[in-house]
Coordinates of C-alpha atoms and ligand atoms in Angstrom, one line a residue:
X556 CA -59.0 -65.8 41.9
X557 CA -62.2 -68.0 40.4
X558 CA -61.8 -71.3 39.3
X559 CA -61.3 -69.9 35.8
X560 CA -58.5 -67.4 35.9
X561 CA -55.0 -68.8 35.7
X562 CA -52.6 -68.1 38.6
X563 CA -50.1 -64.8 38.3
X564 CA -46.7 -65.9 37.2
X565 CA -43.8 -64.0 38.1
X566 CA -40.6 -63.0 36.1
X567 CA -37.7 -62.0 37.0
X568 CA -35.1 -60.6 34.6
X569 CA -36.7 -59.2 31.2
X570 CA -34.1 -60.1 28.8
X571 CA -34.4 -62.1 25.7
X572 CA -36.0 -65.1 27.9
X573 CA -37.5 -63.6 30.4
X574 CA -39.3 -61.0 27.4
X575 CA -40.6 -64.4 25.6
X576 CA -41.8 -65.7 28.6
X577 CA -43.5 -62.9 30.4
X578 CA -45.8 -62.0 27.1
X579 CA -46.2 -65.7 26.3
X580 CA -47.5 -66.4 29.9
X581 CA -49.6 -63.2 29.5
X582 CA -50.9 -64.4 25.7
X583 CA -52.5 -67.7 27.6
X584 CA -54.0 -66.1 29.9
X585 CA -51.7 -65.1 32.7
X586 CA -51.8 -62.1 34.9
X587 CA -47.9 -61.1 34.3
X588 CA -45.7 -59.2 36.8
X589 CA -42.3 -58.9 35.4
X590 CA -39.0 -57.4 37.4
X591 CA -35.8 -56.5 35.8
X592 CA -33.2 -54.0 37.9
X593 CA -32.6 -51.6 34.7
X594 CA -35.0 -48.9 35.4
X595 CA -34.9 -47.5 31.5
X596 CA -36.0 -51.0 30.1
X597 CA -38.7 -51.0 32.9
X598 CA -39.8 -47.2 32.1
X599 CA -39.2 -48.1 28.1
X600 CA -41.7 -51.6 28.5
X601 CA -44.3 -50.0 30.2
X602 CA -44.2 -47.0 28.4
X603 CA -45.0 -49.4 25.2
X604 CA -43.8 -48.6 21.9
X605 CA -40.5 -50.1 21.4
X606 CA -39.0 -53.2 22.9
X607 CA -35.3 -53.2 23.9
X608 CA -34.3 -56.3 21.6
X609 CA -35.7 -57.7 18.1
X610 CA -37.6 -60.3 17.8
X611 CA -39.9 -60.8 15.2
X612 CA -43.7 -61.0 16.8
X613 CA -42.7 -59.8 19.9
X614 CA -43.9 -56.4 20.2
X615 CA -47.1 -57.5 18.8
X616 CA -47.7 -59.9 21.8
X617 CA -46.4 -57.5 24.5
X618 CA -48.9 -54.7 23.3
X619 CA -51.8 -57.1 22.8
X620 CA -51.6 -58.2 26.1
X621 CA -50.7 -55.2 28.0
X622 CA -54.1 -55.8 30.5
X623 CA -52.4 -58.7 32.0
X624 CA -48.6 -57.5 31.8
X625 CA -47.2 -55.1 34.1
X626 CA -43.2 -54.8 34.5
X627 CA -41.6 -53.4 37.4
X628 CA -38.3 -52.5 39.4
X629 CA -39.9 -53.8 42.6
X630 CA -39.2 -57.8 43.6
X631 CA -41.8 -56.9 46.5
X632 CA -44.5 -56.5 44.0
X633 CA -43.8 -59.9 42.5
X634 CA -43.5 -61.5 45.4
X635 CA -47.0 -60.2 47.0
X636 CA -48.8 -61.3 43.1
X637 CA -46.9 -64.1 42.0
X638 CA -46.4 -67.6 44.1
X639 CA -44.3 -69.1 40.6
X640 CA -41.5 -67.3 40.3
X641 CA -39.6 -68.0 36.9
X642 CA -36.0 -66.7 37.1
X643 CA -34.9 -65.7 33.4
X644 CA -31.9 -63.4 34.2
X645 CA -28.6 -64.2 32.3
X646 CA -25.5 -66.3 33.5
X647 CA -22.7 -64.8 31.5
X648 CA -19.2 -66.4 31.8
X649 CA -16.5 -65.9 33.9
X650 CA -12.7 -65.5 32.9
X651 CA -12.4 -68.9 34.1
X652 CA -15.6 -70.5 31.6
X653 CA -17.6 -71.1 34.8
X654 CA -20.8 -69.5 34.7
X655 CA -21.6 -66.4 36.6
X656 CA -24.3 -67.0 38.8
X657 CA -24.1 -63.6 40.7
X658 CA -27.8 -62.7 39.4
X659 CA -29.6 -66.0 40.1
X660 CA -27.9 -65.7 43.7
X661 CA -29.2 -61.9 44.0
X662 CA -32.7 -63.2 43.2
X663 CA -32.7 -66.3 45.8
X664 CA -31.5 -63.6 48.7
X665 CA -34.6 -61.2 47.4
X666 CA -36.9 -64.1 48.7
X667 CA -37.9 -64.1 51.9
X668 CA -36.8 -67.1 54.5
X669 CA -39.4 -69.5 54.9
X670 CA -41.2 -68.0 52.2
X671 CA -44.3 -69.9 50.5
X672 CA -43.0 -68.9 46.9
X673 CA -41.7 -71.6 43.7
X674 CA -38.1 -70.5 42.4
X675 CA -38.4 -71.7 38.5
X676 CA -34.9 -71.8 37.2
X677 CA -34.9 -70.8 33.1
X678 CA -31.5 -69.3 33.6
X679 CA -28.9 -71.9 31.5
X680 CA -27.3 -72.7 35.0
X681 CA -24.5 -75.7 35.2
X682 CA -25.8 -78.9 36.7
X683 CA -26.1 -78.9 40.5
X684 CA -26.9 -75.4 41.0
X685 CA -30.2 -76.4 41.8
X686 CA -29.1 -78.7 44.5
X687 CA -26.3 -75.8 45.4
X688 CA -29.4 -73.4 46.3
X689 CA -31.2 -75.3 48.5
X690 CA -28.5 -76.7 50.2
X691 CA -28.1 -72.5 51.1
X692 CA -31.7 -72.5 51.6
X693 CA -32.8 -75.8 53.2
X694 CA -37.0 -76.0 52.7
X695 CA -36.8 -73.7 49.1
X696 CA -39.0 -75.0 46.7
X697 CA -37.2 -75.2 43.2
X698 CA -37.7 -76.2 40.0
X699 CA -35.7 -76.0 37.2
X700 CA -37.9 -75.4 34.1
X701 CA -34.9 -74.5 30.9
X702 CA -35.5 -72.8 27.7
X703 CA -35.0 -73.7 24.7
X704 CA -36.0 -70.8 22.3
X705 CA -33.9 -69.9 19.5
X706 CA -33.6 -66.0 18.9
X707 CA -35.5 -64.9 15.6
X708 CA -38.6 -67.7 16.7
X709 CA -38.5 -66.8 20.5
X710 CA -42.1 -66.6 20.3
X711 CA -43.1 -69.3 17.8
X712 CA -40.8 -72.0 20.0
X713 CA -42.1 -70.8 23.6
X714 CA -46.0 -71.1 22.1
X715 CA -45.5 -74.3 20.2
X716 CA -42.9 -76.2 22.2
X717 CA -41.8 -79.8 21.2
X718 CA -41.0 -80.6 24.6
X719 CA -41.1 -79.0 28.3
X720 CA -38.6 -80.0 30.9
X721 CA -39.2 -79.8 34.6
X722 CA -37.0 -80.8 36.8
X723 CA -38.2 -81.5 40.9
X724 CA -36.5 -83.1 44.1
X725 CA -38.5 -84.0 46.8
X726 CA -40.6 -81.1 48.4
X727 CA -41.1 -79.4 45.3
X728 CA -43.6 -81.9 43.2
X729 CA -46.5 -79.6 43.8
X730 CA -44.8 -76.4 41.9
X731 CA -43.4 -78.9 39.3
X732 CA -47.5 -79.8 38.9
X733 CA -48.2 -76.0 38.8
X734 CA -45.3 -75.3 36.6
X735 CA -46.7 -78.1 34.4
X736 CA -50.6 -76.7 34.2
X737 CA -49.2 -73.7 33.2
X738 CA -47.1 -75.5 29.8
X739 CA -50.3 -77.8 29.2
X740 CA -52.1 -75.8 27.1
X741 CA -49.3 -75.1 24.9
X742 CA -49.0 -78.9 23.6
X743 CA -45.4 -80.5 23.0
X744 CA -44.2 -83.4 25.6
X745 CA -44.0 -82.7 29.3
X746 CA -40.2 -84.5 31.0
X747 CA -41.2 -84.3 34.5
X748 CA -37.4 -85.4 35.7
X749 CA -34.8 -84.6 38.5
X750 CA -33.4 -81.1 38.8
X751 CA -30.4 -82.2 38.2
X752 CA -31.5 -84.4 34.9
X753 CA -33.2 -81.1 33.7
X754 CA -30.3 -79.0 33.9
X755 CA -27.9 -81.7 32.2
X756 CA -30.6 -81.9 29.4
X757 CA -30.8 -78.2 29.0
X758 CA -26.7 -78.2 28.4
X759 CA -26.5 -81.9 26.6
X760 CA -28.4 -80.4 23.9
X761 CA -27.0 -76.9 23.2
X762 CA -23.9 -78.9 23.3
X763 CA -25.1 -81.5 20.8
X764 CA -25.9 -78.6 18.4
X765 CA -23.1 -77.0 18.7
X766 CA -21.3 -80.5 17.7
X767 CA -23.6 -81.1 15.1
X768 CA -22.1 -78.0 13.3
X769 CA -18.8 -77.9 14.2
X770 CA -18.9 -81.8 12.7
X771 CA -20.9 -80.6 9.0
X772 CA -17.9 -77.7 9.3
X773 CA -15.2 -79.7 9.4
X774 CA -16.5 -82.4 6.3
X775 CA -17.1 -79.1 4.8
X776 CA -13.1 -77.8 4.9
X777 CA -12.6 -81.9 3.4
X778 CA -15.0 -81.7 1.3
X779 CA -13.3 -78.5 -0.1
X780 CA -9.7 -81.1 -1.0
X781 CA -11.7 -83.7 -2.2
X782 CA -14.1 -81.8 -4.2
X783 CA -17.1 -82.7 -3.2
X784 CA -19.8 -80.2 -2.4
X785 CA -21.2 -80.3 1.6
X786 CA -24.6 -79.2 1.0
X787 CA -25.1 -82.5 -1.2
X788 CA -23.5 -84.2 1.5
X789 CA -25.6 -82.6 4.1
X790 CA -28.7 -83.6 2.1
X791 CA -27.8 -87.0 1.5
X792 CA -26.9 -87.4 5.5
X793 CA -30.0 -85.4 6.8
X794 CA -32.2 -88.0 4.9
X795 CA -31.1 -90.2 7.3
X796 CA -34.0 -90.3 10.2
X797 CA -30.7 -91.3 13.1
X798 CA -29.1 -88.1 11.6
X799 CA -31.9 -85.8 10.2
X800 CA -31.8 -82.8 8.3
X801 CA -31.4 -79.4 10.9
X802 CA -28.5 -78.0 11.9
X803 CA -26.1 -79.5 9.3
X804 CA -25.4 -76.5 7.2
X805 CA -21.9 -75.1 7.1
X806 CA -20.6 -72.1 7.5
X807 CA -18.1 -69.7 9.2
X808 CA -19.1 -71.3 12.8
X809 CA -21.6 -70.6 15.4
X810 CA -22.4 -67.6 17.4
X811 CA -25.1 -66.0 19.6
X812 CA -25.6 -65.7 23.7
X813 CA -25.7 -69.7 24.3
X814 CA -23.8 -72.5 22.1
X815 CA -20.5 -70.5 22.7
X816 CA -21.3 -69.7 26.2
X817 CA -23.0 -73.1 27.1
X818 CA -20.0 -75.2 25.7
X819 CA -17.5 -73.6 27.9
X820 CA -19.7 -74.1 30.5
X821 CA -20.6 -77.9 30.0
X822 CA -16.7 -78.4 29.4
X823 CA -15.4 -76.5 32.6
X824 CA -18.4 -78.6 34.4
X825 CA -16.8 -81.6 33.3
X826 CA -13.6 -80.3 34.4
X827 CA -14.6 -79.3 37.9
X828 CA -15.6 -82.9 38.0
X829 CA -12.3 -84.4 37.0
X830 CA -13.5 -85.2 33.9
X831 CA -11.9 -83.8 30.5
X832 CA -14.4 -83.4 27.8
X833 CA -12.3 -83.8 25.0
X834 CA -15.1 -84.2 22.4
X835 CA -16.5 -80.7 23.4
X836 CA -12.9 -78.9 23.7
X837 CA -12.5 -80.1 20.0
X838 CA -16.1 -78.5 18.9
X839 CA -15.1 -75.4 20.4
X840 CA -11.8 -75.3 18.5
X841 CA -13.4 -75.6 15.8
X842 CA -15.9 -73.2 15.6
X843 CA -13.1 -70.6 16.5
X844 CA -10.8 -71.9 13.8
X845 CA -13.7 -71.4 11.1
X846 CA -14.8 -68.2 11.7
X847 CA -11.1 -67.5 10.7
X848 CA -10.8 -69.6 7.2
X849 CA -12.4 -66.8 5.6
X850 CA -9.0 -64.7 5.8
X851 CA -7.1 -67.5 3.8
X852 CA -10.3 -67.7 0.8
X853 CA -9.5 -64.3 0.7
X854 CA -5.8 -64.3 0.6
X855 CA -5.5 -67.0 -2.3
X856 CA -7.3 -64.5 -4.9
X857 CA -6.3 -61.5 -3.4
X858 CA -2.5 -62.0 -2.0
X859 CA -2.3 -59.5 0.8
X860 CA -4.9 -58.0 2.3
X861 CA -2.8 -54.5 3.4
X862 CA -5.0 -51.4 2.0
X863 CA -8.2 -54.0 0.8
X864 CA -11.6 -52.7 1.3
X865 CA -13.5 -55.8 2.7
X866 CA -17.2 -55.5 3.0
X867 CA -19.0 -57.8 5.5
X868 CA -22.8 -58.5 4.7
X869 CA -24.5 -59.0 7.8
X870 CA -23.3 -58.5 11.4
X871 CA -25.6 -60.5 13.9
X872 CA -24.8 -63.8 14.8
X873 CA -27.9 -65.1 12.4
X874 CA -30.9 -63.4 11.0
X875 CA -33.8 -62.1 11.9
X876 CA -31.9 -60.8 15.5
X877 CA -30.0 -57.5 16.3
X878 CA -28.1 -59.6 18.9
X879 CA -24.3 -59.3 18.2
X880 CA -23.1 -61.6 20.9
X881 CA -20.3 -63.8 19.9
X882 CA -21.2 -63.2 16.5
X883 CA -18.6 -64.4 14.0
X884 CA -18.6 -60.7 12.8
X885 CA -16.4 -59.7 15.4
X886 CA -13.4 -62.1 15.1
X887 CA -13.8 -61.8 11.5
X888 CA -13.8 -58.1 11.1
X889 CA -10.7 -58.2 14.0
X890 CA -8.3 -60.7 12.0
X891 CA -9.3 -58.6 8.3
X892 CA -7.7 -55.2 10.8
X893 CA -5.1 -57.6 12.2
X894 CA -4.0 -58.1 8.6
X895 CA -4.4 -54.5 7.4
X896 CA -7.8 -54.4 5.3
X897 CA -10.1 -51.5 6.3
X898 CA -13.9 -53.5 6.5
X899 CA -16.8 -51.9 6.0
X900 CA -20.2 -53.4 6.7
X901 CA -24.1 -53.4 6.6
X902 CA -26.5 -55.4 9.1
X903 CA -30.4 -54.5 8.2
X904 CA -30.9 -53.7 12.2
X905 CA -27.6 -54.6 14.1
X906 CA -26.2 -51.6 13.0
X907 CA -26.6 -49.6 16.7
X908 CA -25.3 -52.5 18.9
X909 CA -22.4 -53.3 16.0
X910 CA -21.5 -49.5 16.3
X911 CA -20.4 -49.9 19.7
X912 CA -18.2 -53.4 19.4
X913 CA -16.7 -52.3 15.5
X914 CA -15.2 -48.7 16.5
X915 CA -12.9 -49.0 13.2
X916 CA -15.4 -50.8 11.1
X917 CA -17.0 -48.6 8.5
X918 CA -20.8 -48.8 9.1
X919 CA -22.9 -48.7 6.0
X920 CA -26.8 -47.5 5.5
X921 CA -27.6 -50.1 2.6
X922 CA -25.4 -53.0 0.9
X923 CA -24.8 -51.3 -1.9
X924 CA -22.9 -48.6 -0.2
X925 CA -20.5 -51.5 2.1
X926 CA -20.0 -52.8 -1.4
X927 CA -19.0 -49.8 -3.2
X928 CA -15.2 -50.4 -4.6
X929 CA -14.6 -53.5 -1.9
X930 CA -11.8 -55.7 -3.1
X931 CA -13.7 -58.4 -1.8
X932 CA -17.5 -59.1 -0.2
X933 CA -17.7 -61.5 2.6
X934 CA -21.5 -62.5 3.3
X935 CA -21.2 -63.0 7.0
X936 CA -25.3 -63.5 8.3
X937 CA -27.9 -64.8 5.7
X938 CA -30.4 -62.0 5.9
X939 CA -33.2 -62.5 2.6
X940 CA -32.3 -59.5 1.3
X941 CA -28.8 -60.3 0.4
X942 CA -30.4 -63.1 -2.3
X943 CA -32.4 -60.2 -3.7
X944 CA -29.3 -57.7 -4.4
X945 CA -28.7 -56.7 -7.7
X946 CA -25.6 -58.8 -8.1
X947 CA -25.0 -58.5 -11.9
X948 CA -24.7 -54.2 -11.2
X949 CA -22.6 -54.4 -8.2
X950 CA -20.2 -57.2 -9.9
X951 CA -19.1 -53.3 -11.6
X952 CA -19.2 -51.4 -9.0
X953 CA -16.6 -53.2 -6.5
X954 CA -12.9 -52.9 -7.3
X955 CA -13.1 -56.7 -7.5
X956 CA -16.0 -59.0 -8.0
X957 CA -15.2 -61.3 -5.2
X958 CA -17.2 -63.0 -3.2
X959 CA -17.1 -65.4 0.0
X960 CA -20.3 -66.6 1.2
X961 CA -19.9 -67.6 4.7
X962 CA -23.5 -69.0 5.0
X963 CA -23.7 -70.8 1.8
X964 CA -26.3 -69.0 1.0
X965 CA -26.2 -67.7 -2.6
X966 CA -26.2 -69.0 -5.6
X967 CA -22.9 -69.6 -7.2
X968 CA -24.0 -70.0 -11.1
X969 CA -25.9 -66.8 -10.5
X970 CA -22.9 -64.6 -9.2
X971 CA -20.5 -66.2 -11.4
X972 CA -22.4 -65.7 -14.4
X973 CA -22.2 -62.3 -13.2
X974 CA -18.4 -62.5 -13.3
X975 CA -18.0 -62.6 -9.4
X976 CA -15.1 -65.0 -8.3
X977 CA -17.4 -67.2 -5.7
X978 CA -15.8 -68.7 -2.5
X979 CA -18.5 -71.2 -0.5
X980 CA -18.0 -73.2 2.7
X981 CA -17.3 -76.7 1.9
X982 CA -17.9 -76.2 -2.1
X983 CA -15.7 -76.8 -5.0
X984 CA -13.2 -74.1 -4.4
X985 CA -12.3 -72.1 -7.5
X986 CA -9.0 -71.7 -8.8
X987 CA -6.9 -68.6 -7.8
X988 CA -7.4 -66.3 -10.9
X989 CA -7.8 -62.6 -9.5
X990 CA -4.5 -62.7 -7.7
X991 CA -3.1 -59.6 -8.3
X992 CA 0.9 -58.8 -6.5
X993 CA 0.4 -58.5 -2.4
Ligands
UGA2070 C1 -29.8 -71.9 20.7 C2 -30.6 -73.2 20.7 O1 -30.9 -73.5 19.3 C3 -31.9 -73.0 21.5 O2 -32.6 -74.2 21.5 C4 -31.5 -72.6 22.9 O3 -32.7 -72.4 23.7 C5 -30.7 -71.3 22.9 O4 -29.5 -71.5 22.1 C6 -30.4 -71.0 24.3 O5 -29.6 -71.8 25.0 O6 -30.9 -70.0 24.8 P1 -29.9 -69.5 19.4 O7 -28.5 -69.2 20.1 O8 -30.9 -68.5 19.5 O9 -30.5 -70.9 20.1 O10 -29.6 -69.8 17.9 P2 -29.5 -71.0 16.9 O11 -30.6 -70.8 15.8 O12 -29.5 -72.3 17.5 O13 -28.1 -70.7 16.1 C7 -26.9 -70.6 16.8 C8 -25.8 -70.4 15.9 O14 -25.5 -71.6 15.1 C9 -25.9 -69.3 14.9 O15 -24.7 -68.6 14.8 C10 -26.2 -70.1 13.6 O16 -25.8 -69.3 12.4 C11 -25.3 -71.3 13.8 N1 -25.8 -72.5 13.0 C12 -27.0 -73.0 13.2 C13 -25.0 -73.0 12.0 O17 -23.8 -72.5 11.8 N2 -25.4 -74.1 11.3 C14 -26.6 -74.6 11.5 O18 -26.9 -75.6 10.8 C15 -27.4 -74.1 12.5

């Protein structure tokens, strides 16, 4: 290696993170070995062409940078390349909301005792795993390096990060520096911290998020007694620098691979340490009791919902992803069958993973179709193109023009003047005038 080429970098697990990471790495200037045990993804990477997940950009930088990005089933070929080793496979919980760390034990055994390689932790692990491993491997060097990449930017947020966190314990300050030359060039502030600091920060903010909404939903279901409309509110609160603008819009709760997972974790953490987290068991009741108030918005105008055609608009847990994990889709398209309705639906590009975890949802090629005599629409994910519909035609073709938009995302002058009956989170409510005998 001359003085100018950057050092290989290793990745183990190509999933969402580990994706990002490996063609980021590469993008700056990394040589690239990445592992993941599912020999079809391997085969499909290398093969180029198409990438296992969405995610806008992506494909783009894995095809550019194919020179310096080679994926493998082999852990011996990235341990012979790579000295930095950065773990990205996924923790999924357990029944008991612990975090299952099976995988990130499975890749500490695959290194060699005594060996001169870095383990860098991007898993979402709870705090004290790091300690945990090299207590079972006395004289590992670790660092815990999270992510914190939203699906839909993956790419955007790993190149242009506002801040990188590495956590190190004594005897592994010289990977944390190597981890650290590696971030540089990207910009955004460097945390150099305790491991277990880092992995507390990592969780502290997923949970703070996932307050943060659960806190604009519920002034959202007040705002809807008192009258007053939560996207004012939110504007009027966000302008506030201690409170700022992001992650205050309401809606039918949050969803995807981490908030949901990453609570539970945090709280059982707590738990395990005697300690209740009674602020975070309240978020996560919340967020499960909104994805449901849909069913009741759709009761008052519609009485019972036995025989209703109920089209849901959008399926992934947000935009701009195919990822169906914990998406409020499911529970919602659940309690509509739990109360009778048949649901039909249209994602833009969820439509394969939704087909396996909907058996009994109807799945639709375009809006239109999903919408086609409904008794009622329920816009579940704010894809752009459901702003563009042609709302004043379809207002005729549905059995009845009714609408509740889950993401807060339309505009309600628009669809009423185009005789929909128009249901928001948090907004004036409108009186019950389509109910028609249950
Ligand atoms: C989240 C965090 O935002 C990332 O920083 C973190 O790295 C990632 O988890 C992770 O731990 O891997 P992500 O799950 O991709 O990222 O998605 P977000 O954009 O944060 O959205 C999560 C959910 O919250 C979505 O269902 C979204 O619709 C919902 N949301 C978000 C709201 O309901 N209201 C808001 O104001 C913002």
């Amino acid at each position: 290696m001359n003085a100018n080429e950057k050092p290989p970098i290793g990745v183990v697990g190509v999933g969402w993170v580990g994706l990002v990471t490996a063609a980021c790495f590469a993008d700056v200037g990394h040589p690239v070995v990445a592992m993941d045990i599912d020999e079809a993804k391997v085969e499909t990477l290398s093969s180029g062409g198409a990438l296992p997940i969405h995610e806008p950009g992506l494909l783009d930088l894995v095809e550019r940078n194919r020179q310096r990005l080679r994926f493998t089933t082999e852990m011996t070929e990235v341990l012979e390349h790579c000295r930095l080793l950065f773990c990205c496979v996924d923790t999924p919980p357990t029944y008991s909301g612990d975090a299952d760390l099976s995988r990130v034990e499975a890749v500490v055994a695959a290194l060699p005792e005594g060996s001169e390689h870095a383990l860098v932790m991007k898993s979402t692990v709870p705090a004290g795993t790091g300690a945990a491993i090299r207590r079972s491997r006395p004289g590992l060097v670790y660092v815990s390096c999270p992510e914190f990449l939203k699906e839909g930017t993956a790419v955007k947020d790993f190149l242009e990060p506002e801040r990188v966190v590495i956590g190190a314990d004594e005897g592994s300050e010289s990977a944390a520096e190597m981890v650290a030359d590696a971030y540089r060039p990207l910009g955004g502030e460097l945390v150099m911290t305790d491991v277990a600091s880092a992995e507390m920060i990592k969780l502290a903010s997923n949970a703070f998020l996932a307050t943060k909404i659960s806190f604009i939903n519920e002034i959202a279901n007040v705002c809807e007694g008192v009258g007053a409309d939560v996207r004012e509110v939110a504007r009027g609160m966000g302008l506030d620098d201690r409170i700022g603008p992001k992650f205050l819009q309401a809606g039918i709760g949050y969803g995807g691979s981490c908030f949901p997972k990453d609570t539970q974790a945090l709280k059982q953490l707590a738990g395990n340490t005697g300690y209740h987290f009674q602020l975070l068991t309240a978020v996560i009741e919340v967020n499960e009791l909104q994805k449901r108030r849909v069913i009741s918005k759709l009761t008052k105008h519609l009485g019972s919902l036995a025989g209703k055609r109920v089209a849901l608009l959008g399926l992934a847990f947000k935009p701009n992803t195919d990822d169906m994990r914990e998406a409020s889709s499911l529970v919602l398209a659940a309690r509509l069958q739990g109360e009778g309705a048949r649901v039909a639906a249209y994602d833009p590009i969820a439509e394969a993973r939704a087909g396996e975890l909907l058996p009994n949802v109807e799945l639709a090629d375009t809006a239109v179709e999903a919408l086609e005599g409904a008794d009622a629409a329920v816009l579940v994910t704010e894809w752009p193109e459901f702003a563009e519909l042609d709302w004043e035609e379809l207002a005729g073709r549905m059995a009845t023009p009714l609408i509740v938009d889950g993401r807060n995302f339309l505009a309600p002058e628009r669809l009423r003047a185009a005789g929909f009956t128009y249901e928001g989170i948090g907004r004036a409510p409108e009186p019950a005038r389509t109910r028609t005998p249950g």
